[in-house]
A tleap script that builds the chain and sets N, CA, C and O, in Angstrom:
source leaprc.protein.ff14SB
mol = sequence {
  NVAL GLY GLY ARG GLY LEU SER GLN LEU LEU
  GLY ASP ASN VAL ARG VAL VAL LEU ALA GLU
  PRO THR LYS SER PRO CYS MET LEU LEU GLY
  LEU CYS THR GLY LEU GLY SER ASN VAL SER
  VAL GLN ASP ILE GLY LEU ARG GLU GLU THR
  ALA ALA ASP ALA LEU ALA VAL SER ARG PRO
  GLY ARG VAL ALA CYS ASP PHE LEU ARG GLU
  LEU VAL GLN GLY VAL TYR THR VAL LYS ASP
  GLU ASP MET TYR ARG GLY LEU ALA GLN LEU
  HIE ASP LEU GLU SER VAL ASP VAL GLU PRO
  SER CYS ALA ALA VAL MET MET CGLY
}
set mol.1.N position { 81.597 85.465 299.326 }
set mol.1.CA position { 81.538 85.291 300.764 }
set mol.1.C position { 80.082 85.130 301.153 }
set mol.1.O position { 79.239 85.938 300.763 }
set mol.2.N position { 79.783 84.100 301.912 }
set mol.2.CA position { 78.425 83.859 302.361 }
set mol.2.C position { 78.078 84.686 303.586 }
set mol.2.O position { 78.896 85.450 304.098 }
set mol.3.N position { 76.844 84.515 304.043 }
set mol.3.CA position { 76.359 85.274 305.190 }
set mol.3.C position { 77.162 85.067 306.447 }
set mol.3.O position { 77.413 86.019 307.187 }
set mol.4.N position { 77.571 83.843 306.705 }
set mol.4.CA position { 78.332 83.588 307.928 }
set mol.4.C position { 79.703 84.262 307.866 }
set mol.4.O position { 80.156 84.854 308.845 }
set mol.5.N position { 80.361 84.166 306.706 }
set mol.5.CA position { 81.665 84.809 306.559 }
set mol.5.C position { 81.582 86.304 306.751 }
set mol.5.O position { 82.434 86.898 307.412 }
set mol.6.N position { 80.558 86.922 306.175 }
set mol.6.CA position { 80.378 88.366 306.353 }
set mol.6.C position { 80.075 88.701 307.803 }
set mol.6.O position { 80.556 89.708 308.322 }
set mol.7.N position { 79.281 87.866 308.459 }
set mol.7.CA position { 78.951 88.114 309.866 }
set mol.7.C position { 80.194 88.055 310.733 }
set mol.7.O position { 80.377 88.874 311.634 }
set mol.8.N position { 81.045 87.082 310.455 }
set mol.8.CA position { 82.278 86.969 311.236 }
set mol.8.C position { 83.209 88.138 310.958 }
set mol.8.O position { 83.877 88.637 311.863 }
set mol.9.N position { 83.251 88.571 309.711 }
set mol.9.CA position { 84.135 89.660 309.316 }
set mol.9.C position { 83.645 91.019 309.807 }
set mol.9.O position { 84.434 91.823 310.302 }
set mol.10.N position { 82.342 91.278 309.671 }
set mol.10.CA position { 81.801 92.608 309.958 }
set mol.10.C position { 80.938 92.686 311.211 }
set mol.10.O position { 80.476 93.765 311.581 }
set mol.11.N position { 80.723 91.571 311.853 }
set mol.11.CA position { 79.985 91.553 313.116 }
set mol.11.C position { 78.561 92.066 313.010 }
set mol.11.O position { 77.801 91.623 312.150 }
set mol.12.N position { 78.199 92.995 313.876 }
set mol.12.CA position { 76.829 93.505 313.953 }
set mol.12.C position { 76.422 94.359 312.754 }
set mol.12.O position { 75.264 94.763 312.650 }
set mol.13.N position { 77.341 94.631 311.866 }
set mol.13.CA position { 77.037 95.440 310.691 }
set mol.13.C position { 76.403 94.630 309.571 }
set mol.13.O position { 76.061 95.185 308.526 }
set mol.14.N position { 76.240 93.332 309.769 }
set mol.14.CA position { 75.692 92.448 308.735 }
set mol.14.C position { 74.388 91.833 309.219 }
set mol.14.O position { 74.280 91.388 310.362 }
set mol.15.N position { 73.407 91.815 308.339 }
set mol.15.CA position { 72.127 91.154 308.606 }
set mol.15.C position { 71.940 90.093 307.532 }
set mol.15.O position { 72.015 90.399 306.342 }
set mol.16.N position { 71.702 88.868 307.932 }
set mol.16.CA position { 71.487 87.781 306.979 }
set mol.16.C position { 69.987 87.631 306.761 }
set mol.16.O position { 69.231 87.356 307.693 }
set mol.17.N position { 69.575 87.816 305.511 }
set mol.17.CA position { 68.171 87.742 305.135 }
set mol.17.C position { 68.062 86.781 303.958 }
set mol.17.O position { 68.819 86.887 302.993 }
set mol.18.N position { 67.128 85.851 304.035 }
set mol.18.CA position { 66.932 84.881 302.966 }
set mol.18.C position { 65.837 85.330 302.014 }
set mol.18.O position { 64.849 85.933 302.432 }
set mol.19.N position { 66.016 85.035 300.736 }
set mol.19.CA position { 64.997 85.280 299.709 }
set mol.19.C position { 64.528 83.927 299.191 }
set mol.19.O position { 65.340 83.070 298.841 }
set mol.20.N position { 63.221 83.744 299.146 }
set mol.20.CA position { 62.662 82.480 298.666 }
set mol.20.C position { 61.487 82.745 297.738 }
set mol.20.O position { 60.809 83.764 297.862 }
set mol.21.N position { 61.246 81.828 296.807 }
set mol.21.CA position { 60.067 81.982 295.948 }
set mol.21.C position { 58.789 81.839 296.775 }
set mol.21.O position { 58.712 80.999 297.672 }
set mol.22.N position { 57.806 82.653 296.471 }
set mol.22.CA position { 56.533 82.606 297.193 }
set mol.22.C position { 55.907 81.217 297.143 }
set mol.22.O position { 55.240 80.798 298.089 }
set mol.23.N position { 56.120 80.512 296.052 }
set mol.23.CA position { 55.506 79.199 295.887 }
set mol.23.C position { 56.330 78.070 296.486 }
set mol.23.O position { 55.941 76.907 296.376 }
set mol.24.N position { 57.459 78.381 297.116 }
set mol.24.CA position { 58.290 77.350 297.731 }
set mol.24.C position { 59.137 77.908 298.870 }
set mol.24.O position { 60.366 77.873 298.804 }
set mol.25.N position { 58.488 78.424 299.915 }
set mol.25.CA position { 59.222 79.054 301.020 }
set mol.25.C position { 59.626 78.058 302.114 }
set mol.25.O position { 59.201 78.194 303.261 }
set mol.26.N position { 60.434 77.072 301.768 }
set mol.26.CA position { 60.714 75.989 302.714 }
set mol.26.C position { 61.457 76.447 303.968 }
set mol.26.O position { 61.130 75.997 305.066 }
set mol.27.N position { 62.450 77.332 303.833 }
set mol.27.CA position { 63.178 77.780 305.028 }
set mol.27.C position { 62.302 78.665 305.909 }
set mol.27.O position { 62.351 78.571 307.135 }
set mol.28.N position { 61.513 79.509 305.292 }
set mol.28.CA position { 60.572 80.333 306.047 }
set mol.28.C position { 59.655 79.438 306.871 }
set mol.28.O position { 59.447 79.666 308.063 }
set mol.29.N position { 59.121 78.439 306.229 }
set mol.29.CA position { 58.219 77.503 306.899 }
set mol.29.C position { 58.934 76.737 308.009 }
set mol.29.O position { 58.424 76.629 309.124 }
set mol.30.N position { 60.106 76.211 307.702 }
set mol.30.CA position { 60.851 75.434 308.692 }
set mol.30.C position { 61.286 76.250 309.895 }
set mol.30.O position { 61.187 75.795 311.034 }
set mol.31.N position { 61.773 77.469 309.635 }
set mol.31.CA position { 62.259 78.303 310.737 }
set mol.31.C position { 61.119 78.903 311.561 }
set mol.31.O position { 61.188 78.933 312.790 }
set mol.32.N position { 60.075 79.379 310.885 }
set mol.32.CA position { 58.971 80.030 311.610 }
set mol.32.C position { 58.124 79.058 312.422 }
set mol.32.O position { 57.603 79.415 313.479 }
set mol.33.N position { 57.988 77.847 311.936 }
set mol.33.CA position { 57.197 76.866 312.685 }
set mol.33.C position { 58.024 76.180 313.761 }
set mol.33.O position { 57.478 75.572 314.682 }
set mol.34.N position { 59.351 76.280 313.641 }
set mol.34.CA position { 60.223 75.578 314.571 }
set mol.34.C position { 60.357 74.103 314.236 }
set mol.34.O position { 61.012 73.362 314.969 }
set mol.35.N position { 59.747 73.665 313.139 }
set mol.35.CA position { 59.783 72.256 312.759 }
set mol.35.C position { 60.989 71.908 311.896 }
set mol.35.O position { 61.255 70.733 311.645 }
set mol.36.N position { 61.723 72.925 311.440 }
set mol.36.CA position { 62.930 72.679 310.657 }
set mol.36.C position { 62.673 71.794 309.465 }
set mol.36.O position { 61.799 72.077 308.646 }
set mol.37.N position { 63.440 70.714 309.367 }
set mol.37.CA position { 63.324 69.807 308.225 }
set mol.37.C position { 62.150 68.837 308.359 }
set mol.37.O position { 61.949 67.987 307.492 }
set mol.38.N position { 61.383 68.958 309.425 }
set mol.38.CA position { 60.233 68.066 309.624 }
set mol.38.C position { 58.949 68.617 309.014 }
set mol.38.O position { 57.869 68.077 309.257 }
set mol.39.N position { 59.051 69.672 308.236 }
set mol.39.CA position { 57.881 70.240 307.579 }
set mol.39.C position { 58.231 70.493 306.114 }
set mol.39.O position { 59.376 70.788 305.770 }
set mol.40.N position { 57.232 70.370 305.276 }
set mol.40.CA position { 57.416 70.536 303.837 }
set mol.40.C position { 56.404 71.548 303.311 }
set mol.40.O position { 55.329 71.713 303.887 }
set mol.41.N position { 56.747 72.223 302.219 }
set mol.41.CA position { 55.785 73.144 301.623 }
set mol.41.C position { 54.546 72.391 301.149 }
set mol.41.O position { 53.463 72.969 301.062 }
set mol.42.N position { 54.700 71.120 300.847 }
set mol.42.CA position { 53.541 70.313 300.451 }
set mol.42.C position { 52.560 70.136 301.612 }
set mol.42.O position { 51.367 69.924 301.395 }
set mol.43.N position { 53.062 70.222 302.831 }
set mol.43.CA position { 52.192 70.119 304.008 }
set mol.43.C position { 51.197 71.271 304.087 }
set mol.43.O position { 50.160 71.152 304.740 }
set mol.44.N position { 51.508 72.385 303.426 }
set mol.44.CA position { 50.589 73.527 303.441 }
set mol.44.C position { 49.980 73.768 302.057 }
set mol.44.O position { 49.451 74.845 301.779 }
set mol.45.N position { 50.062 72.755 301.198 }
set mol.45.CA position { 49.382 72.815 299.913 }
set mol.45.C position { 50.151 73.436 298.758 }
set mol.45.O position { 49.569 73.717 297.711 }
set mol.46.N position { 51.455 73.655 298.933 }
set mol.46.CA position { 52.259 74.201 297.837 }
set mol.46.C position { 52.983 73.070 297.113 }
set mol.46.O position { 53.235 72.010 297.686 }
set mol.47.N position { 53.316 73.313 295.833 }
set mol.47.CA position { 53.979 72.262 295.050 }
set mol.47.C position { 55.264 72.738 294.393 }
set mol.47.O position { 55.657 72.185 293.366 }
set mol.48.N position { 55.909 73.706 294.925 }
set mol.48.CA position { 57.136 74.305 294.419 }
set mol.48.C position { 57.142 74.533 292.914 }
set mol.48.O position { 58.144 74.285 292.244 }
set mol.49.N position { 56.026 75.004 292.393 }
set mol.49.CA position { 55.916 75.350 290.978 }
set mol.49.C position { 56.351 76.800 290.807 }
set mol.49.O position { 55.548 77.720 290.961 }
set mol.50.N position { 57.615 76.995 290.490 }
set mol.50.CA position { 58.176 78.333 290.385 }
set mol.50.C position { 59.241 78.371 289.303 }
set mol.50.O position { 59.864 77.357 288.989 }
set mol.51.N position { 59.439 79.539 288.743 }
set mol.51.CA position { 60.506 79.728 287.756 }
set mol.51.C position { 61.881 79.662 288.425 }
set mol.51.O position { 62.891 79.425 287.762 }
set mol.52.N position { 61.907 79.869 289.719 }
set mol.52.CA position { 63.170 79.851 290.472 }
set mol.52.C position { 63.517 78.424 290.861 }
set mol.52.O position { 63.530 78.078 292.042 }
set mol.53.N position { 63.799 77.596 289.858 }
set mol.53.CA position { 63.990 76.172 290.123 }
set mol.53.C position { 65.177 75.881 291.037 }
set mol.53.O position { 65.168 74.868 291.736 }
set mol.54.N position { 66.185 76.728 291.054 }
set mol.54.CA position { 67.321 76.506 291.954 }
set mol.54.C position { 66.937 76.727 293.420 }
set mol.54.O position { 67.637 76.270 294.323 }
set mol.55.N position { 65.835 77.423 293.651 }
set mol.55.CA position { 65.359 77.669 295.015 }
set mol.55.C position { 64.133 76.832 295.364 }
set mol.55.O position { 63.638 76.892 296.489 }
set mol.56.N position { 63.649 76.063 294.413 }
set mol.56.CA position { 62.408 75.301 294.600 }
set mol.56.C position { 62.688 74.007 295.357 }
set mol.56.O position { 62.864 72.943 294.762 }
set mol.57.N position { 62.725 74.122 296.657 }
set mol.57.CA position { 62.986 72.980 297.531 }
set mol.57.C position { 61.763 72.788 298.408 }
set mol.57.O position { 61.256 73.747 298.990 }
set mol.58.N position { 61.292 71.568 298.505 }
set mol.58.CA position { 60.067 71.347 299.273 }
set mol.58.C position { 60.312 71.284 300.776 }
set mol.58.O position { 59.438 71.655 301.560 }
set mol.59.N position { 61.477 70.824 301.180 }
set mol.59.CA position { 61.765 70.641 302.606 }
set mol.59.C position { 63.171 71.151 302.895 }
set mol.59.O position { 64.112 70.786 302.191 }
set mol.60.N position { 63.330 71.981 303.910 }
set mol.60.CA position { 64.683 72.451 304.238 }
set mol.60.C position { 65.516 71.308 304.818 }
set mol.60.O position { 64.988 70.414 305.480 }
set mol.61.N position { 66.795 71.349 304.568 }
set mol.61.CA position { 67.684 70.335 305.129 }
set mol.61.C position { 67.900 70.542 306.619 }
set mol.61.O position { 67.866 71.674 307.104 }
set mol.62.N position { 68.120 69.471 307.337 }
set mol.62.CA position { 68.321 69.553 308.787 }
set mol.62.C position { 69.556 70.371 309.123 }
set mol.62.O position { 69.512 71.229 310.006 }
set mol.63.N position { 70.651 70.115 308.432 }
set mol.63.CA position { 71.888 70.841 308.709 }
set mol.63.C position { 71.705 72.336 308.409 }
set mol.63.O position { 72.137 73.190 309.183 }
set mol.64.N position { 71.064 72.636 307.288 }
set mol.64.CA position { 70.832 74.041 306.927 }
set mol.64.C position { 69.971 74.732 307.977 }
set mol.64.O position { 70.270 75.858 308.377 }
set mol.65.N position { 68.911 74.076 308.426 }
set mol.65.CA position { 68.041 74.678 309.451 }
set mol.65.C position { 68.802 74.917 310.743 }
set mol.65.O position { 68.700 75.990 311.338 }
set mol.66.N position { 69.553 73.936 311.173 }
set mol.66.CA position { 70.317 74.086 312.409 }
set mol.66.C position { 71.320 75.229 312.302 }
set mol.66.O position { 71.492 76.004 313.243 }
set mol.67.N position { 71.975 75.328 311.160 }
set mol.67.CA position { 72.976 76.357 310.936 }
set mol.67.C position { 72.345 77.747 310.854 }
set mol.67.O position { 72.841 78.698 311.459 }
set mol.68.N position { 71.263 77.856 310.111 }
set mol.68.CA position { 70.654 79.158 309.857 }
set mol.68.C position { 69.774 79.678 310.986 }
set mol.68.O position { 69.533 80.882 311.077 }
set mol.69.N position { 69.300 78.795 311.834 }
set mol.69.CA position { 68.381 79.197 312.908 }
set mol.69.C position { 68.905 80.386 313.702 }
set mol.69.O position { 68.142 81.305 313.999 }
set mol.70.N position { 70.168 80.392 314.046 }
set mol.70.CA position { 70.755 81.472 314.854 }
set mol.70.C position { 71.292 82.618 314.007 }
set mol.70.O position { 71.526 83.713 314.519 }
set mol.71.N position { 71.485 82.375 312.725 }
set mol.71.CA position { 72.131 83.360 311.873 }
set mol.71.C position { 71.155 84.273 311.137 }
set mol.71.O position { 71.423 85.462 310.967 }
set mol.72.N position { 70.030 83.722 310.701 }
set mol.72.CA position { 69.083 84.459 309.860 }
set mol.72.C position { 68.278 85.455 310.693 }
set mol.72.O position { 67.774 85.134 311.769 }
set mol.73.N position { 68.175 86.663 310.165 }
set mol.73.CA position { 67.405 87.696 310.847 }
set mol.73.C position { 66.153 88.079 310.091 }
set mol.73.O position { 65.383 88.932 310.533 }
set mol.74.N position { 65.952 87.445 308.948 }
set mol.74.CA position { 64.748 87.719 308.190 }
set mol.74.C position { 64.642 86.826 306.973 }
set mol.74.O position { 65.638 86.317 306.458 }
set mol.75.N position { 63.411 86.648 306.526 }
set mol.75.CA position { 63.136 85.886 305.314 }
set mol.75.C position { 62.030 86.621 304.576 }
set mol.75.O position { 61.060 87.066 305.189 }
set mol.76.N position { 62.169 86.748 303.275 }
set mol.76.CA position { 61.090 87.319 302.479 }
set mol.76.C position { 60.845 86.438 301.269 }
set mol.76.O position { 61.723 85.692 300.835 }
set mol.77.N position { 59.642 86.535 300.734 }
set mol.77.CA position { 59.315 85.740 299.555 }
set mol.77.C position { 59.142 86.661 298.347 }
set mol.77.O position { 58.807 87.839 298.475 }
set mol.78.N position { 59.382 86.080 297.174 }
set mol.78.CA position { 59.327 86.834 295.929 }
set mol.78.C position { 58.467 86.073 294.925 }
set mol.78.O position { 58.653 84.876 294.707 }
set mol.79.N position { 57.534 86.781 294.326 }
set mol.79.CA position { 56.696 86.198 293.282 }
set mol.79.C position { 57.510 86.027 292.003 }
set mol.79.O position { 58.446 86.784 291.748 }
set mol.80.N position { 57.148 85.033 291.208 }
set mol.80.CA position { 57.821 84.812 289.927 }
set mol.80.C position { 57.796 86.065 289.059 }
set mol.80.O position { 58.792 86.397 288.415 }
set mol.81.N position { 56.660 86.761 289.039 }
set mol.81.CA position { 56.540 87.959 288.208 }
set mol.81.C position { 57.586 89.007 288.598 }
set mol.81.O position { 58.146 89.689 287.741 }
set mol.82.N position { 57.840 89.124 289.909 }
set mol.82.CA position { 58.825 90.092 290.380 }
set mol.82.C position { 60.248 89.661 290.013 }
set mol.82.O position { 61.095 90.496 289.698 }
set mol.83.N position { 60.498 88.364 290.057 }
set mol.83.CA position { 61.815 87.880 289.635 }
set mol.83.C position { 62.037 88.167 288.153 }
set mol.83.O position { 63.130 88.569 287.754 }
set mol.84.N position { 61.002 87.962 287.336 }
set mol.84.CA position { 61.127 88.259 285.905 }
set mol.84.C position { 61.362 89.757 285.677 }
set mol.84.O position { 62.116 90.141 284.782 }
set mol.85.N position { 60.719 90.589 286.484 }
set mol.85.CA position { 60.946 92.029 286.378 }
set mol.85.C position { 62.400 92.355 286.722 }
set mol.85.O position { 63.028 93.185 286.064 }
set mol.86.N position { 62.927 91.704 287.748 }
set mol.86.CA position { 64.324 91.892 288.121 }
set mol.86.C position { 65.277 91.420 287.032 }
set mol.86.O position { 66.304 92.049 286.781 }
set mol.87.N position { 64.933 90.313 286.391 }
set mol.87.CA position { 65.753 89.823 285.275 }
set mol.87.C position { 65.820 90.857 284.162 }
set mol.87.O position { 66.890 91.132 283.618 }
set mol.88.N position { 64.679 91.422 283.833 }
set mol.88.CA position { 64.617 92.420 282.762 }
set mol.88.C position { 65.424 93.664 283.136 }
set mol.88.O position { 66.145 94.211 282.302 }
set mol.89.N position { 65.303 94.106 284.378 }
set mol.89.CA position { 66.047 95.288 284.817 }
set mol.89.C position { 67.552 95.042 284.760 }
set mol.89.O position { 68.314 95.895 284.307 }
set mol.90.N position { 67.967 93.872 285.222 }
set mol.90.CA position { 69.386 93.543 285.213 }
set mol.90.C position { 69.920 93.479 283.779 }
set mol.90.O position { 71.031 93.928 283.497 }
set mol.91.N position { 69.123 92.923 282.893 }
set mol.91.CA position { 69.521 92.849 281.488 }
set mol.91.C position { 69.588 94.256 280.879 }
set mol.91.O position { 70.563 94.602 280.210 }
set mol.92.N position { 68.564 95.048 281.110 }
set mol.92.CA position { 68.499 96.384 280.513 }
set mol.92.C position { 69.580 97.322 281.053 }
set mol.92.O position { 70.176 98.085 280.292 }
set mol.93.N position { 69.833 97.267 282.356 }
set mol.93.CA position { 70.772 98.204 282.971 }
set mol.93.C position { 72.236 97.770 282.887 }
set mol.93.O position { 73.135 98.602 282.758 }
set mol.94.N position { 72.462 96.455 282.962 }
set mol.94.CA position { 73.840 95.963 283.058 }
set mol.94.C position { 74.223 94.985 281.944 }
set mol.94.O position { 75.371 94.545 281.875 }
set mol.95.N position { 73.274 94.646 281.076 }
set mol.95.CA position { 73.503 93.647 280.017 }
set mol.95.C position { 73.953 92.312 280.605 }
set mol.95.O position { 74.800 91.621 280.039 }
set mol.96.N position { 73.373 91.968 281.740 }
set mol.96.CA position { 73.687 90.713 282.422 }
set mol.96.C position { 72.434 89.846 282.416 }
set mol.96.O position { 71.338 90.304 282.740 }
set mol.97.N position { 72.621 88.591 282.040 }
set mol.97.CA position { 71.511 87.639 282.033 }
set mol.97.C position { 71.773 86.552 283.063 }
set mol.97.O position { 72.825 85.913 283.055 }
set mol.98.N position { 70.811 86.350 283.944 }
set mol.98.CA position { 70.908 85.328 284.987 }
set mol.98.C position { 69.599 84.556 285.034 }
set mol.98.O position { 68.626 84.925 284.375 }
set mol.99.N position { 69.581 83.501 285.805 }
set mol.99.CA position { 68.349 82.734 285.953 }
set mol.99.C position { 67.453 83.395 287.010 }
set mol.99.O position { 67.933 84.190 287.817 }
set mol.100.N position { 66.167 83.071 287.008 }
set mol.100.CA position { 65.233 83.699 287.950 }
set mol.100.C position { 65.650 83.595 289.416 }
set mol.100.O position { 65.432 84.534 290.181 }
set mol.101.N position { 66.238 82.488 289.816 }
set mol.101.CA position { 66.650 82.337 291.218 }
set mol.101.C position { 67.603 83.442 291.655 }
set mol.101.O position { 67.536 83.908 292.792 }
set mol.102.N position { 68.478 83.855 290.768 }
set mol.102.CA position { 69.431 84.924 291.078 }
set mol.102.C position { 68.744 86.268 291.255 }
set mol.102.O position { 69.224 87.119 292.005 }
set mol.103.N position { 67.635 86.462 290.576 }
set mol.103.CA position { 66.929 87.742 290.651 }
set mol.103.C position { 66.124 87.883 291.938 }
set mol.103.O position { 65.680 88.985 292.263 }
set mol.104.N position { 65.927 86.802 292.670 }
set mol.104.CA position { 65.135 86.868 293.908 }
set mol.104.C position { 65.742 87.857 294.900 }
set mol.104.O position { 65.007 88.565 295.589 }
set mol.105.N position { 67.050 87.915 294.981 }
set mol.105.CA position { 67.694 88.802 295.949 }
set mol.105.C position { 67.552 90.268 295.567 }
set mol.105.O position { 67.721 91.147 296.411 }
set mol.106.N position { 67.247 90.537 294.313 }
set mol.106.CA position { 67.086 91.927 293.870 }
set mol.106.C position { 65.813 92.554 294.415 }
set mol.106.O position { 65.677 93.778 294.410 }
set mol.107.N position { 64.902 91.756 294.875 }
set mol.107.CA position { 63.599 92.256 295.305 }
set mol.107.C position { 63.545 92.548 296.802 }
set mol.107.O position { 62.522 93.021 297.298 }
set mol.108.N position { 64.611 92.280 297.516 }
set mol.108.CA position { 64.613 92.436 298.974 }
set mol.108.C position { 64.885 93.820 299.451 }
set mol.108.O position { 64.909 94.064 300.657 }
savepdb mol mol.pdb
quit
C-alpha cells in the first residue's frame, strides 16, 4: 500500500515522507522550489552519482510533483554510506539482501 492508500485508510494518523539520495534529491528540489518538473538536480551542480540507482532521477515528473505536492509532509536525504550501513544491518539482523535504494527508508 502506498502513501496515498494509507492516508485514505488511516487519515491523520499517516505522514507521507520521502527518502532520496543526497546526490539526487529531485523531489526535494522540485517541491521546495515550487518549480516541480521544471528544475533538475543538474541545475544545482549534481549528477545523480549514487548507489541508489533506482532513486537516481535528475528531474521529478510533472504528474508525480502535482500528486505529491499536497500529500508529502517531509523529505529527507540519505548518503550512500548510510544506505550501505542499512544494507549491512538488514543482512545481519534479518538475512535479507536488498539494493541500496531500498535501504534509504531505513534511515528516516
